[in-house]
């Protein structure tokens, strides 16, 4: 079955950096776009970033553009999110997700990981 396992979360001070990893299995990783989505309690999921299957195209939410970098290593079957200049508002549970697949212009994610917590606080 499809499995996505995030790691690398933790607590960091504002301005700090963190690198998240997502180990994938159960599907042909190199054939799929991959994304990071985050969520805070009481709010809906917020899309963060997407990378295409080959790793040649990336997309970012305005809130993280210029600070976060999504990447992937298809040989290692792993997705990454390098987060720099972290802000308190980046605090959230970060999920690795396969996709998106657009249905009627709406991005949808078929599979999600368990999430890894990122807390940015002084």
PDB file of N, CA and C in Angstrom, residues 60-95:
ATOM      1  N   UNK A  60       5.003  27.306  -5.040  1.00  0.00           N
ATOM      2  CA  UNK A  60       4.945  27.665  -3.641  1.00  0.00           C
ATOM      3  C   UNK A  60       3.778  28.583  -3.318  1.00  0.00           C
ATOM      4  N   UNK A  61       3.256  28.429  -2.125  1.00  0.00           N
ATOM      5  CA  UNK A  61       2.272  29.371  -1.618  1.00  0.00           C
ATOM      6  C   UNK A  61       2.987  30.693  -1.379  1.00  0.00           C
ATOM      7  N   UNK A  62       2.273  31.790  -1.558  1.00  0.00           N
ATOM      8  CA  UNK A  62       2.880  33.107  -1.359  1.00  0.00           C
ATOM      9  C   UNK A  62       3.472  33.265   0.039  1.00  0.00           C
ATOM     10  N   UNK A  63       2.866  32.628   1.011  1.00  0.00           N
ATOM     11  CA  UNK A  63       3.303  32.766   2.388  1.00  0.00           C
ATOM     12  C   UNK A  63       4.693  32.181   2.659  1.00  0.00           C
ATOM     13  N   UNK A  64       5.159  31.289   1.795  1.00  0.00           N
ATOM     14  CA  UNK A  64       6.459  30.655   2.015  1.00  0.00           C
ATOM     15  C   UNK A  64       7.453  30.899   0.893  1.00  0.00           C
ATOM     16  N   UNK A  65       6.999  31.492  -0.179  1.00  0.00           N
ATOM     17  CA  UNK A  65       7.862  31.730  -1.330  1.00  0.00           C
ATOM     18  C   UNK A  65       9.085  32.556  -0.936  1.00  0.00           C
ATOM     19  N   UNK A  66      10.250  32.088  -1.346  1.00  0.00           N
ATOM     20  CA  UNK A  66      11.494  32.764  -1.020  1.00  0.00           C
ATOM     21  C   UNK A  66      12.138  32.253   0.242  1.00  0.00           C
ATOM     22  N   UNK A  67      11.393  31.508   1.043  1.00  0.00           N
ATOM     23  CA  UNK A  67      11.924  30.984   2.298  1.00  0.00           C
ATOM     24  C   UNK A  67      12.018  29.456   2.302  1.00  0.00           C
ATOM     25  N   UNK A  68      11.071  28.810   1.656  1.00  0.00           N
ATOM     26  CA  UNK A  68      11.033  27.346   1.606  1.00  0.00           C
ATOM     27  C   UNK A  68      11.487  26.846   0.247  1.00  0.00           C
ATOM     28  N   UNK A  69      12.087  25.667   0.232  1.00  0.00           N
ATOM     29  CA  UNK A  69      12.495  25.033  -1.008  1.00  0.00           C
ATOM     30  C   UNK A  69      12.087  23.567  -0.987  1.00  0.00           C
ATOM     31  N   UNK A  70      11.271  23.176  -1.951  1.00  0.00           N
ATOM     32  CA  UNK A  70      10.872  21.783  -2.063  1.00  0.00           C
ATOM     33  C   UNK A  70      11.832  21.085  -3.023  1.00  0.00           C
ATOM     34  N   UNK A  71      12.159  19.850  -2.733  1.00  0.00           N
ATOM     35  CA  UNK A  71      13.038  19.087  -3.605  1.00  0.00           C
ATOM     36  C   UNK A  71      12.720  17.610  -3.450  1.00  0.00           C
ATOM     37  N   UNK A  72      13.291  16.804  -4.316  1.00  0.00           N
ATOM     38  CA  UNK A  72      13.068  15.366  -4.218  1.00  0.00           C
ATOM     39  C   UNK A  72      14.284  14.618  -4.734  1.00  0.00           C
ATOM     40  N   UNK A  73      14.455  13.421  -4.240  1.00  0.00           N
ATOM     41  CA  UNK A  73      15.508  12.534  -4.698  1.00  0.00           C
ATOM     42  C   UNK A  73      14.808  11.246  -5.094  1.00  0.00           C
ATOM     43  N   UNK A  74      14.569  11.099  -6.379  1.00  0.00           N
ATOM     44  CA  UNK A  74      13.825   9.935  -6.845  1.00  0.00           C
ATOM     45  C   UNK A  74      14.577   8.625  -6.617  1.00  0.00           C
ATOM     46  N   UNK A  75      15.900   8.678  -6.604  1.00  0.00           N
ATOM     47  CA  UNK A  75      16.690   7.482  -6.336  1.00  0.00           C
ATOM     48  C   UNK A  75      16.514   7.027  -4.890  1.00  0.00           C
ATOM     49  N   UNK A  76      16.361   7.991  -3.984  1.00  0.00           N
ATOM     50  CA  UNK A  76      16.161   7.684  -2.572  1.00  0.00           C
ATOM     51  C   UNK A  76      14.688   7.582  -2.211  1.00  0.00           C
ATOM     52  N   UNK A  77      13.833   7.844  -3.186  1.00  0.00           N
ATOM     53  CA  UNK A  77      12.380   7.792  -3.004  1.00  0.00           C
ATOM     54  C   UNK A  77      11.975   8.671  -1.816  1.00  0.00           C
ATOM     55  N   UNK A  78      12.493   9.881  -1.825  1.00  0.00           N
ATOM     56  CA  UNK A  78      12.277  10.793  -0.714  1.00  0.00           C
ATOM     57  C   UNK A  78      11.968  12.205  -1.195  1.00  0.00           C
ATOM     58  N   UNK A  79      11.048  12.852  -0.503  1.00  0.00           N
ATOM     59  CA  UNK A  79      10.669  14.235  -0.750  1.00  0.00           C
ATOM     60  C   UNK A  79      11.205  15.077   0.397  1.00  0.00           C
ATOM     61  N   UNK A  80      11.608  16.307   0.108  1.00  0.00           N
ATOM     62  CA  UNK A  80      12.165  17.182   1.130  1.00  0.00           C
ATOM     63  C   UNK A  80      11.492  18.553   1.121  1.00  0.00           C
ATOM     64  N   UNK A  81      11.576  19.225   2.257  1.00  0.00           N
ATOM     65  CA  UNK A  81      11.161  20.611   2.345  1.00  0.00           C
ATOM     66  C   UNK A  81      12.172  21.334   3.227  1.00  0.00           C
ATOM     67  N   UNK A  82      12.989  22.169   2.614  1.00  0.00           N
ATOM     68  CA  UNK A  82      13.941  22.986   3.349  1.00  0.00           C
ATOM     69  C   UNK A  82      13.234  24.266   3.746  1.00  0.00           C
ATOM     70  N   UNK A  83      13.170  24.542   5.034  1.00  0.00           N
ATOM     71  CA  UNK A  83      12.471  25.709   5.542  1.00  0.00           C
ATOM     72  C   UNK A  83      13.476  26.636   6.209  1.00  0.00           C
ATOM     73  N   UNK A  84      13.621  27.829   5.656  1.00  0.00           N
ATOM     74  CA  UNK A  84      14.539  28.825   6.194  1.00  0.00           C
ATOM     75  C   UNK A  84      13.767  30.045   6.676  1.00  0.00           C
ATOM     76  N   UNK A  85      14.432  30.860   7.470  1.00  0.00           N
ATOM     77  CA  UNK A  85      13.837  32.088   7.994  1.00  0.00           C
ATOM     78  C   UNK A  85      12.434  31.810   8.530  1.00  0.00           C
ATOM     79  N   UNK A  86      12.344  30.815   9.366  1.00  0.00           N
ATOM     80  CA  UNK A  86      11.047  30.397   9.885  1.00  0.00           C
ATOM     81  C   UNK A  86      10.399  31.471  10.753  1.00  0.00           C
ATOM     82  N   UNK A  87       9.089  31.543  10.654  1.00  0.00           N
ATOM     83  CA  UNK A  87       8.290  32.500  11.400  1.00  0.00           C
ATOM     84  C   UNK A  87       7.319  31.762  12.305  1.00  0.00           C
ATOM     85  N   UNK A  88       6.862  32.406  13.374  1.00  0.00           N
ATOM     86  CA  UNK A  88       5.890  31.745  14.261  1.00  0.00           C
ATOM     87  C   UNK A  88       4.654  31.254  13.508  1.00  0.00           C
ATOM     88  N   UNK A  89       4.229  31.976  12.490  1.00  0.00           N
ATOM     89  CA  UNK A  89       3.065  31.567  11.730  1.00  0.00           C
ATOM     90  C   UNK A  89       3.295  30.327  10.865  1.00  0.00           C
ATOM     91  N   UNK A  90       4.531  29.853  10.811  1.00  0.00           N
ATOM     92  CA  UNK A  90       4.821  28.607  10.115  1.00  0.00           C
ATOM     93  C   UNK A  90       4.530  27.399  11.000  1.00  0.00           C
ATOM     94  N   UNK A  91       4.255  27.635  12.265  1.00  0.00           N
ATOM     95  CA  UNK A  91       3.953  26.553  13.188  1.00  0.00           C
ATOM     96  C   UNK A  91       2.731  25.782  12.703  1.00  0.00           C
ATOM     97  N   UNK A  92       2.894  24.484  12.523  1.00  0.00           N
ATOM     98  CA  UNK A  92       1.812  23.655  12.004  1.00  0.00           C
ATOM     99  C   UNK A  92       2.251  22.199  11.957  1.00  0.00           C
ATOM    100  N   UNK A  93       1.298  21.337  11.684  1.00  0.00           N
ATOM    101  CA  UNK A  93       1.590  19.944  11.413  1.00  0.00           C
ATOM    102  C   UNK A  93       1.783  19.855   9.906  1.00  0.00           C
ATOM    103  N   UNK A  94       2.946  19.410   9.489  1.00  0.00           N
ATOM    104  CA  UNK A  94       3.277  19.354   8.067  1.00  0.00           C
ATOM    105  C   UNK A  94       3.101  17.948   7.514  1.00  0.00           C
ATOM    106  N   UNK A  95       2.348  17.868   6.433  1.00  0.00           N
ATOM    107  CA  UNK A  95       2.069  16.601   5.782  1.00  0.00           C
ATOM    108  C   UNK A  95       2.708  16.512   4.408  1.00  0.00           C
TER     109      UNK A  95
END
